[in-house]
Short mmCIF file of C-alpha atoms in Angstrom, two decimals:
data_model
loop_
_atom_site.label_atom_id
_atom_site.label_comp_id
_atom_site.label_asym_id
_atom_site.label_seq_id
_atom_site.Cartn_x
_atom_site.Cartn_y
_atom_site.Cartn_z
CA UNK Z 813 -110.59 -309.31 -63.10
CA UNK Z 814 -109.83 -309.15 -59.36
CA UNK Z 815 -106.93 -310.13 -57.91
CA UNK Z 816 -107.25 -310.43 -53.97
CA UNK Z 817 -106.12 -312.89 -51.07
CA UNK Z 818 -107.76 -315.65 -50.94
CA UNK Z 819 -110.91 -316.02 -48.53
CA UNK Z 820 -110.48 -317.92 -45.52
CA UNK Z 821 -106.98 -317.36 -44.98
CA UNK Z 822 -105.14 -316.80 -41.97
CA UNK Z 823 -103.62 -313.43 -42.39
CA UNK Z 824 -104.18 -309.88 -40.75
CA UNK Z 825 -107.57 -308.12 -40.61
CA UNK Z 826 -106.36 -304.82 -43.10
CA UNK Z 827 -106.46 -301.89 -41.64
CA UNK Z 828 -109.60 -299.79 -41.02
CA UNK Z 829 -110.17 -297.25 -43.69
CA UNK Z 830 -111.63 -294.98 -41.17
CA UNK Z 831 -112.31 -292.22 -43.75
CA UNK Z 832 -115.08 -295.12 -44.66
CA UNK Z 833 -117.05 -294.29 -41.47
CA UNK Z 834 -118.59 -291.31 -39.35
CA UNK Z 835 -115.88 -289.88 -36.90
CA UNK Z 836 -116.83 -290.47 -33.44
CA UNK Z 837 -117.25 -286.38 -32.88
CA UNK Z 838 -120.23 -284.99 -34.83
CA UNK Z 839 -122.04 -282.64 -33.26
CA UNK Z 840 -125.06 -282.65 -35.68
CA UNK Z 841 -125.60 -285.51 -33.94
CA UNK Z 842 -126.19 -284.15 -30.47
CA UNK Z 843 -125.46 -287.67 -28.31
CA UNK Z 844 -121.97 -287.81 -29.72
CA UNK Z 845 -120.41 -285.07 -28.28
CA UNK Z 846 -120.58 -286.29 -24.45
CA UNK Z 847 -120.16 -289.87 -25.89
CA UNK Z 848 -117.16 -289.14 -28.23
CA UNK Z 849 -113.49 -290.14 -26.56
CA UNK Z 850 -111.25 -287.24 -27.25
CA UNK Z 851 -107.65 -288.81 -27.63
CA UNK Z 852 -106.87 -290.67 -30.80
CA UNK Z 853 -106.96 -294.26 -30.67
CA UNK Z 854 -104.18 -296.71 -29.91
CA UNK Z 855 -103.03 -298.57 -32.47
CA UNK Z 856 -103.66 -302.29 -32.12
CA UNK Z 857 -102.14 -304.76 -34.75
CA UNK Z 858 -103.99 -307.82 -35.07
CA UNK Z 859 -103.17 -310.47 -32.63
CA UNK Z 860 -105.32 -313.75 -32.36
CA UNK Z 861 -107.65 -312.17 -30.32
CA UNK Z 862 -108.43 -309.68 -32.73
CA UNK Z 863 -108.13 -312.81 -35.84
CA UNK Z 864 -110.94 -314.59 -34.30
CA UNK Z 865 -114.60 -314.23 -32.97
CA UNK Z 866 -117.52 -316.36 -32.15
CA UNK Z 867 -119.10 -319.06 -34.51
CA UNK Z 868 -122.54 -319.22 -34.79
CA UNK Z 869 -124.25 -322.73 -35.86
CA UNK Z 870 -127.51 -322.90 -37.92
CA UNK Z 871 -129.01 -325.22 -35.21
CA UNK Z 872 -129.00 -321.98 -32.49
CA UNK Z 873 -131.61 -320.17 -34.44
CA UNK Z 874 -135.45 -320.60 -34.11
CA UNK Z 875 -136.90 -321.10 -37.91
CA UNK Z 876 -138.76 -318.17 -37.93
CA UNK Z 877 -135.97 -316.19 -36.81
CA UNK Z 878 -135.56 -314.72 -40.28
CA UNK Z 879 -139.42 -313.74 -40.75
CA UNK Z 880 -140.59 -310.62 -39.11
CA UNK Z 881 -143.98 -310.99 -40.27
CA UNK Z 882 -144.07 -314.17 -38.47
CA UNK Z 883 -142.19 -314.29 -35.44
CA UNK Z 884 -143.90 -312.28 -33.39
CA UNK Z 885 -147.37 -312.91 -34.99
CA UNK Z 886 -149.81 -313.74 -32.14
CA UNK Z 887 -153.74 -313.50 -33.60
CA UNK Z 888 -153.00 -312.44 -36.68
CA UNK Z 889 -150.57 -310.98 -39.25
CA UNK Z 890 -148.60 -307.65 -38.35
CA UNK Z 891 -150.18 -304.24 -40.49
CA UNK Z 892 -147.85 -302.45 -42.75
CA UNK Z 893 -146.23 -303.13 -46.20
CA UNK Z 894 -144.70 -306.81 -46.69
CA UNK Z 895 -141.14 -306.47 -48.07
CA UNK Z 896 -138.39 -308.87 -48.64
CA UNK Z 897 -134.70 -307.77 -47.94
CA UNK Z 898 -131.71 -309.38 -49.26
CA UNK Z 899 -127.99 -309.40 -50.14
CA UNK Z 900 -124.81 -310.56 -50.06
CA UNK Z 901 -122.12 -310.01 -47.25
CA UNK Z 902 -118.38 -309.71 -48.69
CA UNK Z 903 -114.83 -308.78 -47.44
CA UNK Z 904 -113.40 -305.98 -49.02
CA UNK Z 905 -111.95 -308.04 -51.82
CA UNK Z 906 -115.37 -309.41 -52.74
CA UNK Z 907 -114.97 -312.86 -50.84
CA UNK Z 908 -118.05 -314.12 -49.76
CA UNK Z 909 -118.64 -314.02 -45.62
CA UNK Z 910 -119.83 -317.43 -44.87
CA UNK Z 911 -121.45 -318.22 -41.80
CA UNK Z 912 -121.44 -314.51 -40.81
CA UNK Z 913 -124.51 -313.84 -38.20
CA UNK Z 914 -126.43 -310.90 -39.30
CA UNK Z 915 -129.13 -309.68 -36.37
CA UNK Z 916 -132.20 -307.18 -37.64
CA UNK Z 917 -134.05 -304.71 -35.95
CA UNK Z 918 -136.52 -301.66 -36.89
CA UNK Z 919 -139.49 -299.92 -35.71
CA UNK Z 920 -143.11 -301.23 -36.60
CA UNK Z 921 -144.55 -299.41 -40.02
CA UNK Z 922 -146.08 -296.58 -37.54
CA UNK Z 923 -142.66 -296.00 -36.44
CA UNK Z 924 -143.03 -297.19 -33.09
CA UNK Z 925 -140.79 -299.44 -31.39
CA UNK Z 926 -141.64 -302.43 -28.85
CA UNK Z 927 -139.27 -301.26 -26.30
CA UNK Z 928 -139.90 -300.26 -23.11
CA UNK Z 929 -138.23 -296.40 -23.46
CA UNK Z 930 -140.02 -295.78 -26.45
CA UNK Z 931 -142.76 -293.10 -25.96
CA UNK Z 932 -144.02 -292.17 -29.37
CA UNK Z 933 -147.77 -291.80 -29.52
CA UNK Z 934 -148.13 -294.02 -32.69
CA UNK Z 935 -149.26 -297.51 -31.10
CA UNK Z 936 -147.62 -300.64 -31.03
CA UNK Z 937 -148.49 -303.24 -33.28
CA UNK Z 938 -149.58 -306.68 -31.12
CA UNK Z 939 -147.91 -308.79 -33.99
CA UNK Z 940 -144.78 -307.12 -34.69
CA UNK Z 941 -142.01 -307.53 -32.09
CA UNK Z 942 -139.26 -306.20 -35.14
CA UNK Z 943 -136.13 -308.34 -34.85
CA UNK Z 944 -134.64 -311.06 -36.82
CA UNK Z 945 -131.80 -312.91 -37.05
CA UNK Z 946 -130.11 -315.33 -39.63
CA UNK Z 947 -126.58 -316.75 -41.37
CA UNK Z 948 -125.66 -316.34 -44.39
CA UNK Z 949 -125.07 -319.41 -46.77
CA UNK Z 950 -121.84 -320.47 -48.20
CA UNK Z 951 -122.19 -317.51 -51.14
CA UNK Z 952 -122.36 -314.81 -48.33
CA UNK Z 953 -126.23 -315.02 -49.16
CA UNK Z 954 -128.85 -313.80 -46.26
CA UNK Z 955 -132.62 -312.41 -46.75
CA UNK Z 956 -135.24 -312.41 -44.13
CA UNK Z 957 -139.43 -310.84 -44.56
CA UNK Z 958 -140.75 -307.96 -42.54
CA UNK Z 959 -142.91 -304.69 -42.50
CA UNK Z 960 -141.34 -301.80 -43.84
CA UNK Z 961 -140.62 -299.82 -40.76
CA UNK Z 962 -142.07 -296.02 -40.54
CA UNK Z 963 -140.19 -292.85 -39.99
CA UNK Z 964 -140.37 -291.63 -36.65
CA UNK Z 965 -139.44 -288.47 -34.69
CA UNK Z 966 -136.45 -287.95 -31.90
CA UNK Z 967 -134.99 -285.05 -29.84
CA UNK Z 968 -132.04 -283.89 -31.76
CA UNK Z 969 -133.68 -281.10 -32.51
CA UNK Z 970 -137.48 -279.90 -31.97
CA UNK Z 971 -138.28 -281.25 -35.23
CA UNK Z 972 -136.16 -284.24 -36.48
CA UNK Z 973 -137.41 -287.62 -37.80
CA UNK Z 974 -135.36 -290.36 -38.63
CA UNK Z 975 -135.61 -291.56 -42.13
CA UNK Z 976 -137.47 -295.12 -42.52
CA UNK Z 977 -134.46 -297.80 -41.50
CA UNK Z 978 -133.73 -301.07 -40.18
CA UNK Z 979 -130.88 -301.83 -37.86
CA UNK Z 980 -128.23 -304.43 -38.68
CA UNK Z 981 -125.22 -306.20 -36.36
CA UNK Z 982 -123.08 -308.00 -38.50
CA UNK Z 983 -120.51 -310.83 -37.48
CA UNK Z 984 -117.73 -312.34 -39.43
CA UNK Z 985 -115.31 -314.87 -38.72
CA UNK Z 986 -113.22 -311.93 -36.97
CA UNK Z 987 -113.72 -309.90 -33.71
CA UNK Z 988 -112.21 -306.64 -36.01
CA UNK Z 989 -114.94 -307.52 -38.63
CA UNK Z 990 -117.90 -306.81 -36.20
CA UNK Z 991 -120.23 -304.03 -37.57
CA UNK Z 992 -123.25 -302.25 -36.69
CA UNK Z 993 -124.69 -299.78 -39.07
CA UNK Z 994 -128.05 -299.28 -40.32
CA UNK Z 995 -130.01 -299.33 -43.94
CA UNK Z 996 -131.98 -296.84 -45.02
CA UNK Z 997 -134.39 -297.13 -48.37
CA UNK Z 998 -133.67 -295.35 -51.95
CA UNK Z 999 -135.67 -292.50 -52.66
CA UNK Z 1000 -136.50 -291.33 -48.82
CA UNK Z 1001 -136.11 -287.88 -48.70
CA UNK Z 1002 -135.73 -287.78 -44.51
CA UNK Z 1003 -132.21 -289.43 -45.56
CA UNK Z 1004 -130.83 -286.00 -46.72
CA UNK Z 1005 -132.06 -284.15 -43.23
CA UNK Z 1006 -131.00 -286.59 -40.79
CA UNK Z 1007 -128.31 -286.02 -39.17
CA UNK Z 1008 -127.26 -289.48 -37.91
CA UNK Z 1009 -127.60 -290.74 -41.68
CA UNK Z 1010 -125.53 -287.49 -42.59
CA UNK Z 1011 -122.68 -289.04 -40.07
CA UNK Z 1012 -121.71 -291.33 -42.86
CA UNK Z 1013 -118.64 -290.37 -45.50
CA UNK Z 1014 -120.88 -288.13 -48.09
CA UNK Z 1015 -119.33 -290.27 -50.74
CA UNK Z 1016 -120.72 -293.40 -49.05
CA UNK Z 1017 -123.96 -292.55 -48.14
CA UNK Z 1018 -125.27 -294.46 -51.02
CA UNK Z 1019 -124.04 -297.54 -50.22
CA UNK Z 1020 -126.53 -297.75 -46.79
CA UNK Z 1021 -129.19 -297.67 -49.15
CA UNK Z 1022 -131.50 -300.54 -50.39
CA UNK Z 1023 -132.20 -300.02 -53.83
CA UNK Z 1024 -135.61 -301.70 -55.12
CA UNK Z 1025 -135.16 -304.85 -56.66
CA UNK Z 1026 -138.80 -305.15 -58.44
CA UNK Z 1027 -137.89 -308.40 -60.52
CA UNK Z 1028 -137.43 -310.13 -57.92
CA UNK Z 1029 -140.97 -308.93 -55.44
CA UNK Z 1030 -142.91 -311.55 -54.96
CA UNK Z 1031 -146.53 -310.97 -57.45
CA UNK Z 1032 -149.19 -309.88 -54.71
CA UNK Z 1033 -147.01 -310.72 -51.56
CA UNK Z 1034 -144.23 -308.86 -50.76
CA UNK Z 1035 -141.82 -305.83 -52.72
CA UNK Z 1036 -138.28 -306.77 -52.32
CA UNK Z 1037 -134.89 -304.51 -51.63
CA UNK Z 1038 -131.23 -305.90 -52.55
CA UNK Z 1039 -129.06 -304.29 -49.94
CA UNK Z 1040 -125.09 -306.08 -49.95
CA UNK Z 1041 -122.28 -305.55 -46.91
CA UNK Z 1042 -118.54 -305.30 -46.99
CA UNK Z 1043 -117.00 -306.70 -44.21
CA UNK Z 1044 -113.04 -306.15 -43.86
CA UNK Z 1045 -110.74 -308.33 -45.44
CA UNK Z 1046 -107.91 -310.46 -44.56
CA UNK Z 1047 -104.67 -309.68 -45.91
CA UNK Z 1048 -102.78 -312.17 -47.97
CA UNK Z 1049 -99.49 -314.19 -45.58
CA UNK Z 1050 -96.95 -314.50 -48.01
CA UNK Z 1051 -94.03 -314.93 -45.47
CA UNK Z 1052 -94.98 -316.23 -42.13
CA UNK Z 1053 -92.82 -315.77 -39.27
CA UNK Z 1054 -91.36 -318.89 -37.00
CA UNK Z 1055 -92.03 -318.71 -33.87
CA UNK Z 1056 -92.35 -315.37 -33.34
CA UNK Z 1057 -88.78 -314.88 -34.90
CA UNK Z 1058 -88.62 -312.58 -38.24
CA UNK Z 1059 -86.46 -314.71 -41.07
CA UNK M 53 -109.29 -296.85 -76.58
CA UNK M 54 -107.83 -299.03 -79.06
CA UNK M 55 -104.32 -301.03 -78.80
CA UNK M 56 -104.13 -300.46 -74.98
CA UNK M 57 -104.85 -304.12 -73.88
CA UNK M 58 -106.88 -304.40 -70.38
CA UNK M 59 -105.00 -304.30 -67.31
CA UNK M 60 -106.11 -305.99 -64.53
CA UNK M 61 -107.17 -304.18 -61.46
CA UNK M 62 -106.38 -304.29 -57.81
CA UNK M 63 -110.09 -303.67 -56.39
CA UNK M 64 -110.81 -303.19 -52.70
CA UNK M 65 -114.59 -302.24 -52.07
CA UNK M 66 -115.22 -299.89 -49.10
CA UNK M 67 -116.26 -301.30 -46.04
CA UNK M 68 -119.59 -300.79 -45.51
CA UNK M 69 -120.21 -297.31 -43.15
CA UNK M 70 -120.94 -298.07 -39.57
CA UNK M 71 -123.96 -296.59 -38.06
CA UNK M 72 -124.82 -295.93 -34.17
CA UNK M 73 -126.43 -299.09 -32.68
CA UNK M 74 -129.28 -296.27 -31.17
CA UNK M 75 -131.03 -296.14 -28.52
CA UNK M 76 -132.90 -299.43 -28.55
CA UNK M 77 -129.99 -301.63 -29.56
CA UNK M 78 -131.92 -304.43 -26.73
CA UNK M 79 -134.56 -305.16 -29.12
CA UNK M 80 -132.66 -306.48 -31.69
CA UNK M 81 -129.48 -308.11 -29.75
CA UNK M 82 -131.04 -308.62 -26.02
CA UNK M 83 -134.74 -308.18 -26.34
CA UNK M 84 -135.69 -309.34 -22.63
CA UNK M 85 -133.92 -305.88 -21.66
CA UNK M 86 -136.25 -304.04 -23.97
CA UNK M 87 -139.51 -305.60 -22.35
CA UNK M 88 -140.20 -309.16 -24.66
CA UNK M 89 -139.45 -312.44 -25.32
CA UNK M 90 -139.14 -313.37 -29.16
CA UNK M 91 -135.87 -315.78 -29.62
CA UNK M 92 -136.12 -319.51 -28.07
CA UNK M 93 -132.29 -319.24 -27.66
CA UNK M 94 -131.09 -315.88 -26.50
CA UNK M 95 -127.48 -315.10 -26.72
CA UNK M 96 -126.39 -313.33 -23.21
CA UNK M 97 -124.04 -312.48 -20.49
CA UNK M 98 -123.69 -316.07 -18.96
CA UNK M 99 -120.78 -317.14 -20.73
CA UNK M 100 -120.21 -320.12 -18.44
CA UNK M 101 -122.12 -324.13 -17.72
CA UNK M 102 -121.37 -325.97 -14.69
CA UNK M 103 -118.97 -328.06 -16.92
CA UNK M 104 -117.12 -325.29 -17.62
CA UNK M 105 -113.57 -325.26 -16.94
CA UNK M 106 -111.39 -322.33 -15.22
CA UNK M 107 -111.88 -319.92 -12.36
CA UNK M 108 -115.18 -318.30 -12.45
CA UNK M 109 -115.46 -314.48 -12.18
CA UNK M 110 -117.71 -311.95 -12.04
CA UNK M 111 -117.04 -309.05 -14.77
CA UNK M 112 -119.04 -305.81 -13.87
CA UNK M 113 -118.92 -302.36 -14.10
CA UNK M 114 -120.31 -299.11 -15.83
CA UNK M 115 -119.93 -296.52 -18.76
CA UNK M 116 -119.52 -292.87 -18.09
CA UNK M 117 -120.04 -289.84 -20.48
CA UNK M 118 -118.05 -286.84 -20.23
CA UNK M 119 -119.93 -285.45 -17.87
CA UNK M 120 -119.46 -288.17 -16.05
CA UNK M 121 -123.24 -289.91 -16.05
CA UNK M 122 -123.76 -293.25 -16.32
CA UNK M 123 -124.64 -294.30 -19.78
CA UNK M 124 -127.64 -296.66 -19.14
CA UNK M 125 -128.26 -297.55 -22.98
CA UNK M 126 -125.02 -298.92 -24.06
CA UNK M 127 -124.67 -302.80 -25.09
CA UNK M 128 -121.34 -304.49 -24.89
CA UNK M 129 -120.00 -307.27 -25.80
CA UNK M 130 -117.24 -309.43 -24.77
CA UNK M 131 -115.09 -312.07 -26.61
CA UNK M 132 -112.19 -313.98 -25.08
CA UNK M 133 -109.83 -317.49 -24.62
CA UNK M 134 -110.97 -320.23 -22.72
CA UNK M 135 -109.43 -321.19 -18.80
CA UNK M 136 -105.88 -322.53 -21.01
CA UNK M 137 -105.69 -319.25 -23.32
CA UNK M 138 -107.14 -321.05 -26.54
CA UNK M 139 -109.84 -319.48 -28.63
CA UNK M 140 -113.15 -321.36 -29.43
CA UNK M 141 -112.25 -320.80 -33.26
CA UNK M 142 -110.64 -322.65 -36.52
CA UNK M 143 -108.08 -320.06 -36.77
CA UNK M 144 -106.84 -320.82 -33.48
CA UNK M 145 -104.81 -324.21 -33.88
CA UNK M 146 -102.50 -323.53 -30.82
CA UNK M 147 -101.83 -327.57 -28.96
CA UNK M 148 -103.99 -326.59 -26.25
CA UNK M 149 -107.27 -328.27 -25.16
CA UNK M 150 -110.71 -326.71 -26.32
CA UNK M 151 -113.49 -326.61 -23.70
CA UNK M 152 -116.99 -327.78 -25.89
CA UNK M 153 -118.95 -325.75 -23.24
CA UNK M 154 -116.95 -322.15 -23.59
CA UNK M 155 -117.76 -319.95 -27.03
CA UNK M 156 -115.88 -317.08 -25.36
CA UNK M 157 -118.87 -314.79 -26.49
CA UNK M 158 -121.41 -313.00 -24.43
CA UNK M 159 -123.25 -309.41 -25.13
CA UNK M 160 -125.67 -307.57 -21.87
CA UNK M 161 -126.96 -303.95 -21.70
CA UNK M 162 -126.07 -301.67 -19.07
CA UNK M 163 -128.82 -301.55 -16.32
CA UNK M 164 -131.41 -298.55 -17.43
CA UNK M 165 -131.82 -297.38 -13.69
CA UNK M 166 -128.06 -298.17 -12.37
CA UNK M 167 -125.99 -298.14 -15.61
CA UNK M 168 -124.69 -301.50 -14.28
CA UNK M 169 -123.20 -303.98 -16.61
CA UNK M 170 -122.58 -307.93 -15.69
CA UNK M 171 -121.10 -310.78 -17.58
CA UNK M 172 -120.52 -314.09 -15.17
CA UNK M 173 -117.40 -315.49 -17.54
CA UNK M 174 -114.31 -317.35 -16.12
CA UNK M 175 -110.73 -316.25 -16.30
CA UNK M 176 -109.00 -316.44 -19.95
CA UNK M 177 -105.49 -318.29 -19.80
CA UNK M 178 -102.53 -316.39 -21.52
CA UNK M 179 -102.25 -316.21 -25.28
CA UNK M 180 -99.27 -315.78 -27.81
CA UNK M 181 -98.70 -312.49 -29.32
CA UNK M 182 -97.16 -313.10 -33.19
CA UNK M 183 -94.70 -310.69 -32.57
CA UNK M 184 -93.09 -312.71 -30.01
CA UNK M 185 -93.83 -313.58 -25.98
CA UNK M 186 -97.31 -313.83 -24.56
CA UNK M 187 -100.18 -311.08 -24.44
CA UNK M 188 -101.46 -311.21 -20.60
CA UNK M 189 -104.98 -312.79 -19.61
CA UNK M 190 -107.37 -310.27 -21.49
CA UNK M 191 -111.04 -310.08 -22.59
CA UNK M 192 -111.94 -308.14 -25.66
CA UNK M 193 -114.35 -305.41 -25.50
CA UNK M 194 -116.92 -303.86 -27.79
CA UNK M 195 -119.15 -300.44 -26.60
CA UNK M 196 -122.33 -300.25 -28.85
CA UNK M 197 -124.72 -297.41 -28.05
CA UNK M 198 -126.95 -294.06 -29.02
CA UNK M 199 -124.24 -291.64 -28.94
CA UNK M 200 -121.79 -293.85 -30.05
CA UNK M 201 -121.12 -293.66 -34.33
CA UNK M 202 -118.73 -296.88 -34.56
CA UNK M 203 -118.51 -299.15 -31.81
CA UNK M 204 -115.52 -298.59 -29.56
CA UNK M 205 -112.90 -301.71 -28.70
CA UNK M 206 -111.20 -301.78 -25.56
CA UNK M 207 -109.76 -304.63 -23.43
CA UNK M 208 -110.02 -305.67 -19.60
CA UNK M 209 -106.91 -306.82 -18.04
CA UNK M 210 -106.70 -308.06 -14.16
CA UNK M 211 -104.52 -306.61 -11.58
CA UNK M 212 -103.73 -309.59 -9.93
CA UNK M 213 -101.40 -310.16 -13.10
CA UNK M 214 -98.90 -307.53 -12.63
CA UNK M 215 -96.17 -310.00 -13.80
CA UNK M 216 -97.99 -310.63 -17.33
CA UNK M 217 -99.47 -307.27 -17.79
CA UNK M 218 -96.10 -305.78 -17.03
CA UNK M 219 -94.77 -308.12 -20.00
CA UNK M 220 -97.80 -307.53 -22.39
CA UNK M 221 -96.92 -306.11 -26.06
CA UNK M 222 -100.28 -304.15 -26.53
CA UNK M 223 -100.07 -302.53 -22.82
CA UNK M 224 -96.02 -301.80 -23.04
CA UNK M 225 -97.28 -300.07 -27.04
CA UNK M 226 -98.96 -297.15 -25.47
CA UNK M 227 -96.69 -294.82 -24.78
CA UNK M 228 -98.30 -292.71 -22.37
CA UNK M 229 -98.07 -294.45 -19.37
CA UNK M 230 -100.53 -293.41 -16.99
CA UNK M 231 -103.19 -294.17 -19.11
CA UNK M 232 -102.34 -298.20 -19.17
CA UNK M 233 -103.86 -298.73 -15.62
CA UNK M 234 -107.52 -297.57 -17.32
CA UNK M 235 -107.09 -301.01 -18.86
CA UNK M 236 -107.06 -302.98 -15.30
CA UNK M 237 -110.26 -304.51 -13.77
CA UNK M 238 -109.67 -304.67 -9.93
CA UNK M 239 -110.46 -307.70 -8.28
CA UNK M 240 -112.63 -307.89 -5.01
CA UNK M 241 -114.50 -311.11 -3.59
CA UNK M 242 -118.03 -310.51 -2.37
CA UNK M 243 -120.52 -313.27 -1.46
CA UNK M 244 -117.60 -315.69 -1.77
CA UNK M 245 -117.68 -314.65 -5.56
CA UNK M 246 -114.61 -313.40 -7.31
CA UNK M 247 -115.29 -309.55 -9.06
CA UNK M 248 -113.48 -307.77 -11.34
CA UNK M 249 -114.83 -304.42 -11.37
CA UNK M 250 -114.03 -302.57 -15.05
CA UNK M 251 -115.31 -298.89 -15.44
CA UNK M 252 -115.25 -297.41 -19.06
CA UNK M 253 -115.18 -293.28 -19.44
CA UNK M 254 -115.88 -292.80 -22.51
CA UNK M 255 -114.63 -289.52 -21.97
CA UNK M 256 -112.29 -288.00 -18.86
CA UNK M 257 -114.88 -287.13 -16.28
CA UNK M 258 -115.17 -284.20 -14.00
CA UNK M 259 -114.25 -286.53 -10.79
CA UNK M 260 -110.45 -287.10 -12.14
CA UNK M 261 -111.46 -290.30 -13.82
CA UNK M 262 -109.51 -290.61 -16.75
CA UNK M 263 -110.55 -291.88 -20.82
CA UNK M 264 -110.10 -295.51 -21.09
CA UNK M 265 -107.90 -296.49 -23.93
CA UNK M 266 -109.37 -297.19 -27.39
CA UNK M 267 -107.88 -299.04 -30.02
CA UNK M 268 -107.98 -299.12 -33.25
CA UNK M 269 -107.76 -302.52 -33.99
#
């Protein structure tokens, strides 16, 4: 049984957790260290600005915005394995995020990314551009279709590679809810040596990871991956203050 | 364990981990700056229409790293009240008129070969703080980028509100004084266009320039 605030209501983003996430200082990961701020961070209580965010409507995305093995498709279909991902997104006190906006993006299954700074020798695919976008449904539901992207290697050190992973930017209904992190798939072993993977909480790790989901791939089409996100939740208002004034 | 009835449990689930937004952040959230054109609707740094109401501005500036470098790969995003101080959101039922043509929203990349950043936006109105009074004109502020582990929230004030700013809750909390005025944009007018130029350090830099204020909202 869970008892939690109800979804949807007004109250207070809770606070950050921020033993849940990477510190902003980890030298493992080489970028960080010029890139880290060094005092601790204000404290900010939630005001409205901080309650609210943008709304996304259905209508602004293209259909195909959710199918990576489409949307970029110009002669023919893009080369690589054909996998499925979905999931739920849910506050922390497992209310479904409705409406939340969750953007996608990932190499090609070489490991090569269409972006101009991108250098790797592995070649570009012409009918994979690698992002996607889409909403989830009233039960926090989203899934889009793409090529599982390739491993690829990056000067961290002479000899790192980053594990296979796909890029995510999630909106809720809250500017403090907005989240970029990335997921990575079970059973990689590049996840233990990377050291940008190796930024998250040790005991968390796991929960970046897609875990197979084999009943649901789709018989000589695509294999599929359940991966589900916790947004933060909104604390319960039991006693509201009157204009401004504490009673 | 027999005779102990269940108890019901209080369950919070971790939030999930955050991640850096890499190097090539563009291709998934502004894909013209990586080099292609995927989306028919692209969501950018124009936050304004003609129809707009409020006093259009020009919001620009750069990110510096500690050594005090331009960081040329970071992708920000803004968020902000409309011209009367009223968010484009259900959880904002203050009696004060929406404007249907201002979301509030808008996300750019810093420029690869200047490091500059650009959002054309208009001026947000005042809003209440729920602790009592009114929080200045502000715009939120997120910093995505390689480098970067979770993204980093600051907010842009204007220095032609010294009256407001001098009354704002969130300013007046940080108790270190001197480092409030990394929070002020500084207005100029060039081209007959109103600019508010707003520097982030990410870091202090070797010129003097001081760490803008994080929060940890």
């Amino acid at each position: 049984m869970i008892i939690a605030p109800p979804g949807g209501a007004l109250g207070e983003f809770v606070e950050r957790d921020r033993n849940n996430h990477p510190q902003a200082l980890t030298p493992g990961y080489r970028t960080s260290v010029l890139r880290a701020p060094r005092n601790a961070l204000i404290v900010a209580r939630n005001t409205i600005s901080e309650m609210t965010g943008p709304i996304f409507q259905q209508g602004e995305l293209g259909e195909l915005d959710n199918d990576l093995i489409l949307n970029f498709s110009k002669d023919s279909l893009p080369i690589g394995e054909r996998i499925i991902v979905h999931g739920y997104v849910r506050d922390e006190f497992g209310n479904p995020v409705k409406g939340a906006l969750v953007e996608v993006w990932q190499a090609n299954a070489g490991g090569r990314y269409r972006h101009k700074k991108d250098q790797y020798l592995a070649p570009i695919d012409p009918n994979f551009g690698g992002s996607g976008r889409m909403l989830t449904d009233d039960n926090g539901y989203y899934y889009f279709r793409t090529i599982k992207p390739g491993p690829y290697p990056w000067f961290n050190s002479t000899n790192a590679w980053r594990p296979a992973h796909i890029h995510f930017a999630i909106s809720g209904d809250g500017w403090a809810q907005r989240l970029v992190t990335q997921l990575y798939f079970d059973g990689d072993p590049m996840i233990e040596r990377c050291s940008i993977a190796q930024t998250a909480p040790r005991d968390l790790l796991n929960t970046l990871i897609a875990q197979e989901d084999p009943a649901n791939n789709v018989p000589f089409d695509a294999r599929t991956f359940r991966w589900d996100i916790t947004l933060r939740g909104r604390r319960a208002t039991f006693f509201n203050n009157v204009n401004g004034v504490k009673r | 364990m027999s005779g102990m009835a269940a108890r019901p449990m209080v369950v919070r689930y971790p939030e999930t981990p955050s991640q850096t937004g890499g190097p090539y952040v563009h291709i998934g959230l502004a894909p013209a700056q990586a080099g292609f054109d995927i989306f028919e609707n692209n969501f950018g740094n124009v936050l304004t229409t003609p129809e707009t109401t409020g006093e259009r501005i020009r919001l620009e500036g750069r990110v510096f790293d500690g050594s005090g470098s331009p960081v040329n790969d970071a992708l920000l995003e803004i968020w902000q009240a409309n011209a009367a101080g009223r968010y484009a959101h259900p959880g904002d039922t203050q009696d004060k008129e929406l404007d249907p043509t201002f979301r509030g929203f808008g996300r750019t990349g810093t420029d690869f070969d200047t490091g500059i950043y650009t959002f054309e936006t208009i001026k947000p109105g005042p809003t209440p703080s729920p602790r009592g009074g009114e929080q200045a004109p502000h715009i939120l502020m997120l910093i995505f980028a390689r480098g970067i582990n979770l993204g980093l929230h600051t907010r842009v004030y204007f220095d032609d509100e010294a009256e407001a700013n001098a009354a704002d809750p969130l300013l007046n909390s940080i108790e270190w004084v001197v480092r409030r005025d990394t929070l002020i944009a500084r207005r100029s007018e060039r081209d007959g266009e109103v600019v508010y130029t707003f520097d982030v350090r990410l870091q202090d830099t070797p010129d003097g320039g001081a760490e803008t204020v994080f929060f940890d909202v």
